Coordinates of C-alpha atoms and ligand atoms in Angstrom, one line a residue:
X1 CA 131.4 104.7 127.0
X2 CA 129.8 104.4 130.5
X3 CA 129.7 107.8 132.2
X4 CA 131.7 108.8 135.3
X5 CA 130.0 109.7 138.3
X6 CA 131.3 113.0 139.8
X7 CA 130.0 113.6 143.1
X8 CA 131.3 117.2 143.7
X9 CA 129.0 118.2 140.7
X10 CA 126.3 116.0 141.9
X11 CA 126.1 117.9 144.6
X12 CA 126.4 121.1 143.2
X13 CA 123.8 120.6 140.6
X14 CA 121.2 119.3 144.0
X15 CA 121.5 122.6 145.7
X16 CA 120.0 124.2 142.2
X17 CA 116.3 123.0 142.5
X18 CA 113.7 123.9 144.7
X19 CA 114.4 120.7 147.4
X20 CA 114.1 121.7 151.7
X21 CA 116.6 118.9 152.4
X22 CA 120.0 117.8 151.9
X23 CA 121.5 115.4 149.7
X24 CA 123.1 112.5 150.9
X25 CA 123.7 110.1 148.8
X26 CA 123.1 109.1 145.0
X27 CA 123.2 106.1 142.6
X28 CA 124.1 106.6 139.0
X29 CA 121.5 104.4 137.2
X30 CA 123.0 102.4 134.0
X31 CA 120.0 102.4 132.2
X32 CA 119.3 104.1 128.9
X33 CA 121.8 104.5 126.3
X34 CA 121.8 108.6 126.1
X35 CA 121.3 111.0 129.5
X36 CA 123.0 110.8 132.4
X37 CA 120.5 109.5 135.9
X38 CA 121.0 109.7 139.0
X39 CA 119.0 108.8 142.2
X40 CA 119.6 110.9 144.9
X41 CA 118.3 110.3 149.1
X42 CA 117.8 113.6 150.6
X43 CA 117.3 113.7 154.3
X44 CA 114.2 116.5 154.6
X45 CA 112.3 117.1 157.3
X46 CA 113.8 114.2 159.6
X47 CA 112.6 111.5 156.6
X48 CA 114.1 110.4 153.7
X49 CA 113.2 111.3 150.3
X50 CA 114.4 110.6 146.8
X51 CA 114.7 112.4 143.6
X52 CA 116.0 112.1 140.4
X53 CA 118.6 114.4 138.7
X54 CA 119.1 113.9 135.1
X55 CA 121.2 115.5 132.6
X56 CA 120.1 115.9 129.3
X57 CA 122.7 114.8 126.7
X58 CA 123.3 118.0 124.6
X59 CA 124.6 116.0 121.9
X60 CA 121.7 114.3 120.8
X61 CA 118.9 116.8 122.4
X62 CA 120.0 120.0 120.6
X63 CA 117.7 122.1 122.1
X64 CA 117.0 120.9 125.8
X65 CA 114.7 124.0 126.9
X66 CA 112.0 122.6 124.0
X67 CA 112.6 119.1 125.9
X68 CA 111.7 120.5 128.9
X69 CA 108.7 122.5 127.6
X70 CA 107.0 120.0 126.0
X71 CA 107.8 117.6 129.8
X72 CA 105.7 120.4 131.1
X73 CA 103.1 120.4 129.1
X74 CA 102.6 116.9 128.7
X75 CA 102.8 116.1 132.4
X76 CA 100.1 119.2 133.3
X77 CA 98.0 118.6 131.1
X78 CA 97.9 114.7 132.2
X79 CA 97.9 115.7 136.1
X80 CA 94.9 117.9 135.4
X81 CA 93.1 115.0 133.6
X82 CA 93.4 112.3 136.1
X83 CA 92.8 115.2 138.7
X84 CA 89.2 115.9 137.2
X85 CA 88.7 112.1 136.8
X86 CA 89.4 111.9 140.8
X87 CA 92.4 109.7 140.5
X88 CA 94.2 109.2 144.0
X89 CA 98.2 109.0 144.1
X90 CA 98.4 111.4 141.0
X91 CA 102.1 111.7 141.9
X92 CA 102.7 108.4 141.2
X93 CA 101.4 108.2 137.8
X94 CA 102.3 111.1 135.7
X95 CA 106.4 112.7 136.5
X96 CA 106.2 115.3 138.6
X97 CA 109.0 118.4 137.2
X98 CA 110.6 119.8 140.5
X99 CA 111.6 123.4 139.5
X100 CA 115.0 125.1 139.6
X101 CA 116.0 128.1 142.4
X102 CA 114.6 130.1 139.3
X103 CA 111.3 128.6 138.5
X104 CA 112.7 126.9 135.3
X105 CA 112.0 123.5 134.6
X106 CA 115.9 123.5 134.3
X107 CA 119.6 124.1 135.5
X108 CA 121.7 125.1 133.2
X109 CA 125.6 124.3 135.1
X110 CA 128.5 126.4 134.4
X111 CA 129.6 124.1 130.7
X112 CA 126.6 124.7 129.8
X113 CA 124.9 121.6 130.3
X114 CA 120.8 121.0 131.4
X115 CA 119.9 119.5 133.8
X116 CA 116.6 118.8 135.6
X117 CA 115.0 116.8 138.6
X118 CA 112.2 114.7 139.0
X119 CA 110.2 113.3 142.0
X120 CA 111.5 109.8 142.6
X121 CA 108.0 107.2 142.4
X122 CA 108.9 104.8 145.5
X123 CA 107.6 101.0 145.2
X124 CA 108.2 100.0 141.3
X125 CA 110.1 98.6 139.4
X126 CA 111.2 98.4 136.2
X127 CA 112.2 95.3 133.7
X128 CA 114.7 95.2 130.6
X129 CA 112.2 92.0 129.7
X130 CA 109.2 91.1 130.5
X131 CA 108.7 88.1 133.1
X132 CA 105.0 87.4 132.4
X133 CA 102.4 88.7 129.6
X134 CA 100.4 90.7 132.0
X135 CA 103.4 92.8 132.0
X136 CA 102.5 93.2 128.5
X137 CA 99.0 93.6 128.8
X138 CA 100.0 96.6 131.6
X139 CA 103.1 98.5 129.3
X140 CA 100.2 98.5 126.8
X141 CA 97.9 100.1 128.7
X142 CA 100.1 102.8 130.1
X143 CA 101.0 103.3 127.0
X144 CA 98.1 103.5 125.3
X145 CA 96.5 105.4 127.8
X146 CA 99.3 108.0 127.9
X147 CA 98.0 108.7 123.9
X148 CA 94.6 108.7 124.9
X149 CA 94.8 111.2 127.9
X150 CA 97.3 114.0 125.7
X151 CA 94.0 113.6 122.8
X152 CA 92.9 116.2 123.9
X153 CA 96.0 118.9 124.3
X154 CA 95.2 122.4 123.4
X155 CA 98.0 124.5 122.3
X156 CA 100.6 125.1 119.9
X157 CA 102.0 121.7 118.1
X158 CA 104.7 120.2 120.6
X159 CA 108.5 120.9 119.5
X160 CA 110.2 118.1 117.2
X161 CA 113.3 117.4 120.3
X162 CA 114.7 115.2 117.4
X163 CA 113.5 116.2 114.0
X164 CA 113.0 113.0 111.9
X165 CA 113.8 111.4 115.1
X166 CA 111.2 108.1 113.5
X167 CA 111.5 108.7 109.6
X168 CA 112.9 105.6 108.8
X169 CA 113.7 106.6 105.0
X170 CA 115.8 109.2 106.8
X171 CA 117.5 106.4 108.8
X172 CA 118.1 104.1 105.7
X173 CA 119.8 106.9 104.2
X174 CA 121.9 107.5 106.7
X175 CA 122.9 103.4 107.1
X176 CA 123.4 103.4 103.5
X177 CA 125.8 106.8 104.0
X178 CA 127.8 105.2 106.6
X179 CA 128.0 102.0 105.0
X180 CA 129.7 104.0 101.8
X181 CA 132.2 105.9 103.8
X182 CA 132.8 103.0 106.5
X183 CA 135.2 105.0 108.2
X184 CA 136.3 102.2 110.8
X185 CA 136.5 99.4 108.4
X186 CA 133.9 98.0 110.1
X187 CA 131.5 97.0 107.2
X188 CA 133.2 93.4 106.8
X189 CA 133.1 92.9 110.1
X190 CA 128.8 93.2 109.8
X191 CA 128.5 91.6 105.9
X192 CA 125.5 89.4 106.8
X193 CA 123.6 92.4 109.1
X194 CA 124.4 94.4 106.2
X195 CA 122.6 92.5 103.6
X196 CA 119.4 91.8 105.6
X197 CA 118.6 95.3 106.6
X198 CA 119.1 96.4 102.8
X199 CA 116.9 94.2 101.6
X200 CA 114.9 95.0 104.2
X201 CA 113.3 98.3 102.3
X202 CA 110.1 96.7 101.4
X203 CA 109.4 98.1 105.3
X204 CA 110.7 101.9 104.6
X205 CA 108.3 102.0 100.8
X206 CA 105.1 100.4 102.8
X207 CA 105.0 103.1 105.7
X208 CA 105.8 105.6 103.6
X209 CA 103.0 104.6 101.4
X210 CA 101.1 104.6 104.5
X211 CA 101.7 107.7 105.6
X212 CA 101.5 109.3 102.1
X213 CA 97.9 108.2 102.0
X214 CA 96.9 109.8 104.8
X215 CA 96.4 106.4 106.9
X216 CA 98.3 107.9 109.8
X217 CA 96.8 110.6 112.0
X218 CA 99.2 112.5 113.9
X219 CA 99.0 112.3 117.1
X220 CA 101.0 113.0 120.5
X221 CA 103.2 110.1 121.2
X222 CA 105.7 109.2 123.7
X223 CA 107.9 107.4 120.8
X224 CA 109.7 105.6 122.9
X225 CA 108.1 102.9 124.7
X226 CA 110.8 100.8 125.7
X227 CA 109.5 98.3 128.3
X228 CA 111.8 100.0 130.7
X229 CA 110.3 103.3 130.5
X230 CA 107.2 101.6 132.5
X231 CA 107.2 101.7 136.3
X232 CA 105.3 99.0 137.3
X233 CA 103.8 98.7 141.1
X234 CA 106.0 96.2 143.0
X235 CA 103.4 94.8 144.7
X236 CA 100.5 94.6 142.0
X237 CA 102.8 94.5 138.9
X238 CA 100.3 97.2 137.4
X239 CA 101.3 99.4 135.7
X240 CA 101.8 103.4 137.5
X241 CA 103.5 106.0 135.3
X242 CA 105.5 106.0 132.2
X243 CA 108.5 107.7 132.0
X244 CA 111.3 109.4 129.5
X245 CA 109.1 111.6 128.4
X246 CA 112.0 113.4 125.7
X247 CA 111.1 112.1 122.9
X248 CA 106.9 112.7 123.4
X249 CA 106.4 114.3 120.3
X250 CA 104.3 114.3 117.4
X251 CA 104.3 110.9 115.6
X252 CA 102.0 108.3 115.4
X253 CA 101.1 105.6 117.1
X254 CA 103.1 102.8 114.8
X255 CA 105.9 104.0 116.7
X256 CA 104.7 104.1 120.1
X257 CA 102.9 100.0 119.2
X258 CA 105.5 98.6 117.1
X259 CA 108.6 99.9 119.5
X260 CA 106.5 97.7 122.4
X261 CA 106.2 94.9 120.0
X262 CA 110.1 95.2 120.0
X263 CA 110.7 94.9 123.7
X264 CA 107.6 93.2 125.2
X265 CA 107.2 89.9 123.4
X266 CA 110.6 88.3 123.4
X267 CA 111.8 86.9 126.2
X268 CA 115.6 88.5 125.5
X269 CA 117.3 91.5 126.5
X270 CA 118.1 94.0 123.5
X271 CA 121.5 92.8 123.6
X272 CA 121.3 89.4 124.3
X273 CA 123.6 87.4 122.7
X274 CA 122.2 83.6 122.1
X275 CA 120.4 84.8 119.7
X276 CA 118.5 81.3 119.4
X277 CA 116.2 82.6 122.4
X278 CA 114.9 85.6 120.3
X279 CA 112.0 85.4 119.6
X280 CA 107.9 87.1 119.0
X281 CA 105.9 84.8 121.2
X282 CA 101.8 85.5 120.3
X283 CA 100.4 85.0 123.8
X284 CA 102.6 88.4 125.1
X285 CA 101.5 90.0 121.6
X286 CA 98.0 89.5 122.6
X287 CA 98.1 90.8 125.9
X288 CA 99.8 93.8 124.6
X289 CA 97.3 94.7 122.1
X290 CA 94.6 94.1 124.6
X291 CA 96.4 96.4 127.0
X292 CA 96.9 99.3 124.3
X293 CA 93.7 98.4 122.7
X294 CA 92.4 99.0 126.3
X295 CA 94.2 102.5 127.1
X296 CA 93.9 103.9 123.7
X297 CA 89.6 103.1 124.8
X298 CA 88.3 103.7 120.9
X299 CA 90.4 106.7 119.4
X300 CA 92.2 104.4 117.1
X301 CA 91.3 104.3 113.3
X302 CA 90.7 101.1 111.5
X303 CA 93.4 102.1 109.4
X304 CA 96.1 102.5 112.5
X305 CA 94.8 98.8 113.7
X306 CA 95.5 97.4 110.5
X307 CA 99.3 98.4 111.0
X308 CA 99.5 97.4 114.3
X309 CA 101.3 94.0 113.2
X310 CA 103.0 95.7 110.7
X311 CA 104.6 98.1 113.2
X312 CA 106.4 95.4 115.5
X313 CA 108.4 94.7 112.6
X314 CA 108.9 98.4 111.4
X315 CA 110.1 99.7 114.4
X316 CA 112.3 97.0 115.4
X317 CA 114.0 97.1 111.6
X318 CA 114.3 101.2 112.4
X319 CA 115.9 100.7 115.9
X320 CA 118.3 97.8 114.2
X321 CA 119.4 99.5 111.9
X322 CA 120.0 102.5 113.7
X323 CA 122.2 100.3 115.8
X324 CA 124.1 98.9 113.1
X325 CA 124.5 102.6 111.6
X326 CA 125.9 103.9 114.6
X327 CA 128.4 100.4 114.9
X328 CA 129.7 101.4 111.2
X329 CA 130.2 104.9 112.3
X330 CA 132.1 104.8 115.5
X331 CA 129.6 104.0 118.1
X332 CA 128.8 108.1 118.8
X333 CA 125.2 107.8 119.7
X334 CA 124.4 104.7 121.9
X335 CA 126.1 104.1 125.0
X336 CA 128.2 100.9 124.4
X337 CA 129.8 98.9 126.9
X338 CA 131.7 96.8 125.0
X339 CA 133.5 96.3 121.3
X340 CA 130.6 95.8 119.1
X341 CA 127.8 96.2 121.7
X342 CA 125.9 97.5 118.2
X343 CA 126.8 95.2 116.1
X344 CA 125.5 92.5 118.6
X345 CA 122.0 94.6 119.2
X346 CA 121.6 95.1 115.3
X347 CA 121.7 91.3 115.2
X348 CA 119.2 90.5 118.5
X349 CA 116.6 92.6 116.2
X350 CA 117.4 91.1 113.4
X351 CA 116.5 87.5 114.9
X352 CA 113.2 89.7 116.5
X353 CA 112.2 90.6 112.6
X354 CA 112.6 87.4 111.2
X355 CA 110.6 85.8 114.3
X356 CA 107.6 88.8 113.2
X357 CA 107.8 88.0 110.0
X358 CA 107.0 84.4 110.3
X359 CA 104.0 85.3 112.3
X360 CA 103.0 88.7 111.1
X361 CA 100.1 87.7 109.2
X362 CA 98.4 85.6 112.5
X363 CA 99.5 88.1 114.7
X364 CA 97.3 90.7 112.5
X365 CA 94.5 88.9 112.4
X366 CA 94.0 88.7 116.7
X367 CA 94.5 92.4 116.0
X368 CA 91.4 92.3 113.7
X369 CA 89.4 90.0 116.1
X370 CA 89.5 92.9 119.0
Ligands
GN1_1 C1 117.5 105.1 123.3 O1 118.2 105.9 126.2 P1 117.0 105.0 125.9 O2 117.3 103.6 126.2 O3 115.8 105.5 126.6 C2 116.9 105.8 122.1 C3 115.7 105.1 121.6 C4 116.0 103.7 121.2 C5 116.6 103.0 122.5 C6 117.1 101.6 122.1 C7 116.6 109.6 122.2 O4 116.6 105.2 124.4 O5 115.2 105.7 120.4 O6 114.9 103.0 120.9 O7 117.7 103.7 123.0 N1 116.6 107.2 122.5 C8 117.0 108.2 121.7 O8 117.4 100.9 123.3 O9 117.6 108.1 120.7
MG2 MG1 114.8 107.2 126.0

C-alpha cells in the first residue's frame, strides 16, 4: 500500500546529514514500487536547494550498509572517470552521496531503519514511457555507458544487495511455489496468466544454457534500467545521470538490455490497462540499441549481441512473472495501489512478450547489422 508521509520524522531524519540549511518543505515522490522518496527544499545560504532523502526498504534490502557501499563505490569510481575525461557538470551526471553527521553514507533512525540523502539534479525529468525514440536512443546510452565507465573497477567483487535478485529459474520456482500453495485463492482468478508464463520456460532453459556455456561475462550492471531511472535534461532531452543505483551489482548485461527493451519500446505504462496498445514498436528498438551499442563503445562480445533480442523478451517474462508471483502470494513485495495492480502488470507484459515474440527474429537481425 502507498506509504504515509510523516513530516515529524522527515524532519528528524534532515537534521542527520551533513546539510548547512534548513528544511522546509518536502514531496513524497510515488514512483518506484519499494523505498520510500522524498524531495526535500532547504533554504541554505539565502537560496534554495533540494535533496533527496530515501529510505531503504529493509524488507527487501536485507543488508542496506552493502547497498550503500557498493552506491559509493560505483558513483566514485564514475566521478573520478568523467573527472579525468574533463567532463563539466559532473554533479549532474553521476549521484552525488551526501554523508551523515557521522561520515556514513547512512542514518540509521531509532527503528532501525536506513536512510540516506542524495543531491537533488535540478532541470530533468523523468518518463514512465517514452514520448519519442530518441528517448530510447539516450536511456541506452546512459545505460550503456554506465557499464562501460564501472569496466574498469578495481576492488573486491561488489556485494549481491539481492542474491539471485535476476536468476530467473530461481523466480519460476518460486511462481510455481506460490501457485501450489495459492494462499489467497487467487490462482482462478489469473488461469490464462498462469498458463502462458508456464509454458513460457523455453526462456528460463535458453539463458541458462547461455550462461552455462560461458556466453555471458560478468560484468557490473545497474540491473534495473527502468526508463524512469533516467533523468533526462529538460531542455535537450539528453540524457544526464542514471539513478537507483541499489541493485548495481554483478550480472550481465541481458539484464540491464532486455529490462530497457521492456520499458522503452512500447508506448504503455507498466500497468496500463488496454492492453490492445501494448506493444514492441522496431523504430524505438533501434534507437535503443544504437544508444547502448553507443555507450557500451566496443566492450560487448559477439556472443552478448546475439542475445540482445533475446533479452527484451527474457526480462520482461522475469519481471511478469515476478508480478504475477507476488499477486498469488499476497501482494508483499510491489507497492500496489489497487486490487490486483499485479495481476494487471503480469498481463501488460504478457501482451509486451507476445508483441517480441512476433518480431524477435527481425529485431535480432538490426542488432547484427550494427
Ligand atoms: C522495482 O522500485 P522500482 O520501480 O525501481 C524492482 C525492479 C522491477 C520494477 C518493476 C529492487 O523497481 O526489479 O523491475 O520494480 N526493484 C526491486 O517496475 O525489486
Ligand atoms: Mg529500483
Amino acid at each position: 500500500m502507498a506509504f504515509v508521509y510523516n513530516e515529524e520524522q522527515l524532519r528528524d531524519v534532515s537534521t542527520r546529514f551533513h546539510i548547512y540549511g534548513e528544511i522546509m518543505h518536502a514531496e513524497a515522490c510515488k514512483i518506484g514500487h519499494i523505498n520510500e522518496t522524498y524531495t526535500a527544499t532547504y533554504g541554505q545560504g539565502g537560496n534554495e536547494v533540494r535533496y533527496i532523502h530515501q529510505k531503504i526498504n529493509g524488507k527487501v534490502f536485507k543488508n542496506p550498509i552493502q547497498v550503500m557501499d557498493n552506491v559509493d563505490r560505483v558513483t566514485k569510481h564514475i566521478r573520478q572517470k568523467l573527472t579525468d575525461q574533463s567532463e563539466t557538470d559532473v554533479t549532474r551526471k553521476v549521484l552525488v552521496i551526501v554523508p551523515s553527521r557521522d561520515g556514513k553514507c547512512y542514518y540509521q533512525d531509532e527503528e532501525g531503519h536506513y536512510w540516506r540523502t542524495f543531491v537533488y539534479i535540478e532541470n530533468i525529468r523523468t518518463y514512465e514511457s517514452v514520448l519519442s525514440s530518441k528517448q530510447a536512443f539516450e536511456a541506452g546510452k546512459a545505460f550503456g555507458k554506465f557499464v562501460y565507465l564501472l569496466s574498469d573497477m578495481k576492488g573486491p567483487r561488489l556485494h549481491e544487495t539481492i542474491p539471485q535478485f535476476h536468476d530467473v529459474r530461481m523466480r519460476f520456482d518460486a511462481f510455481i511455489n506460490a501457485l501450489e500453495k495459492d494462499h489467497f485463492n487467487r490462482a482462478k482468478l489469473a488461469q490464462k496468466e498462469i498458463k502462458f508464463y508456464e509454458q513460457k520456460e523455453t526462456i528460463v532453459r535458453k539463458l541458462e544454457k547461455a550462461i552455462k556455456a560461458g556466453d555471458l561475462p560478468e560484468r557490473i550492471t545497474h540491473n534495473d534500467t527502468k526508463f524512469n531511472n533516467v533523468l533526462l535534461d529538460v531542455e535537450t532531452d539528453e540524457e544526464q545521470c542514471v539513478v537507483d543505483l541499489d541493485t548495481v551489482m554483478p550480472g550481465n548485461v541481458l539484464y540491464d538490455f532486455g529490462d530497457m527493451v521492456r520499458t522503452t519500446t512500447s508506448p504503455t505504462v507498466e500497468d496500463e490497462l488496454d492492453l490492445t496498445k501494448v506493444r514492441m514498436r522496431m523504430p524505438f528498438f533501434k534507437n535503443l540499441a544504437k544508444g547502448y551499442l553507443s555507450g557500451t563503445q566496443g566492450i560487448l562480445t559477439k556472443k552478448e549481441k546475439k542475445m540482445m533480442a533475446f533479452s527484451g523478451k527474457m526480462m520482461t517474462f522475469t519481471i511478469g512473472l515476478r508480478f504475477l508471483t507476488d499477486y498469488l502470494s499476497g501482494d508483499t513485495y510491489f507497492r500496489v495501489h489497487r486490487p490486483q495492480h499485479n495481476l494487471d502488470r503480469s498481463r501488460t507484459q504478457l501482451k509486451l512478450i507476445q508483441s517480441i515474440d512476433r518480431q524477435e527474429e527481425k529485431m535480432q537481425q538490426f542488432v547484427d547489422s550494427l
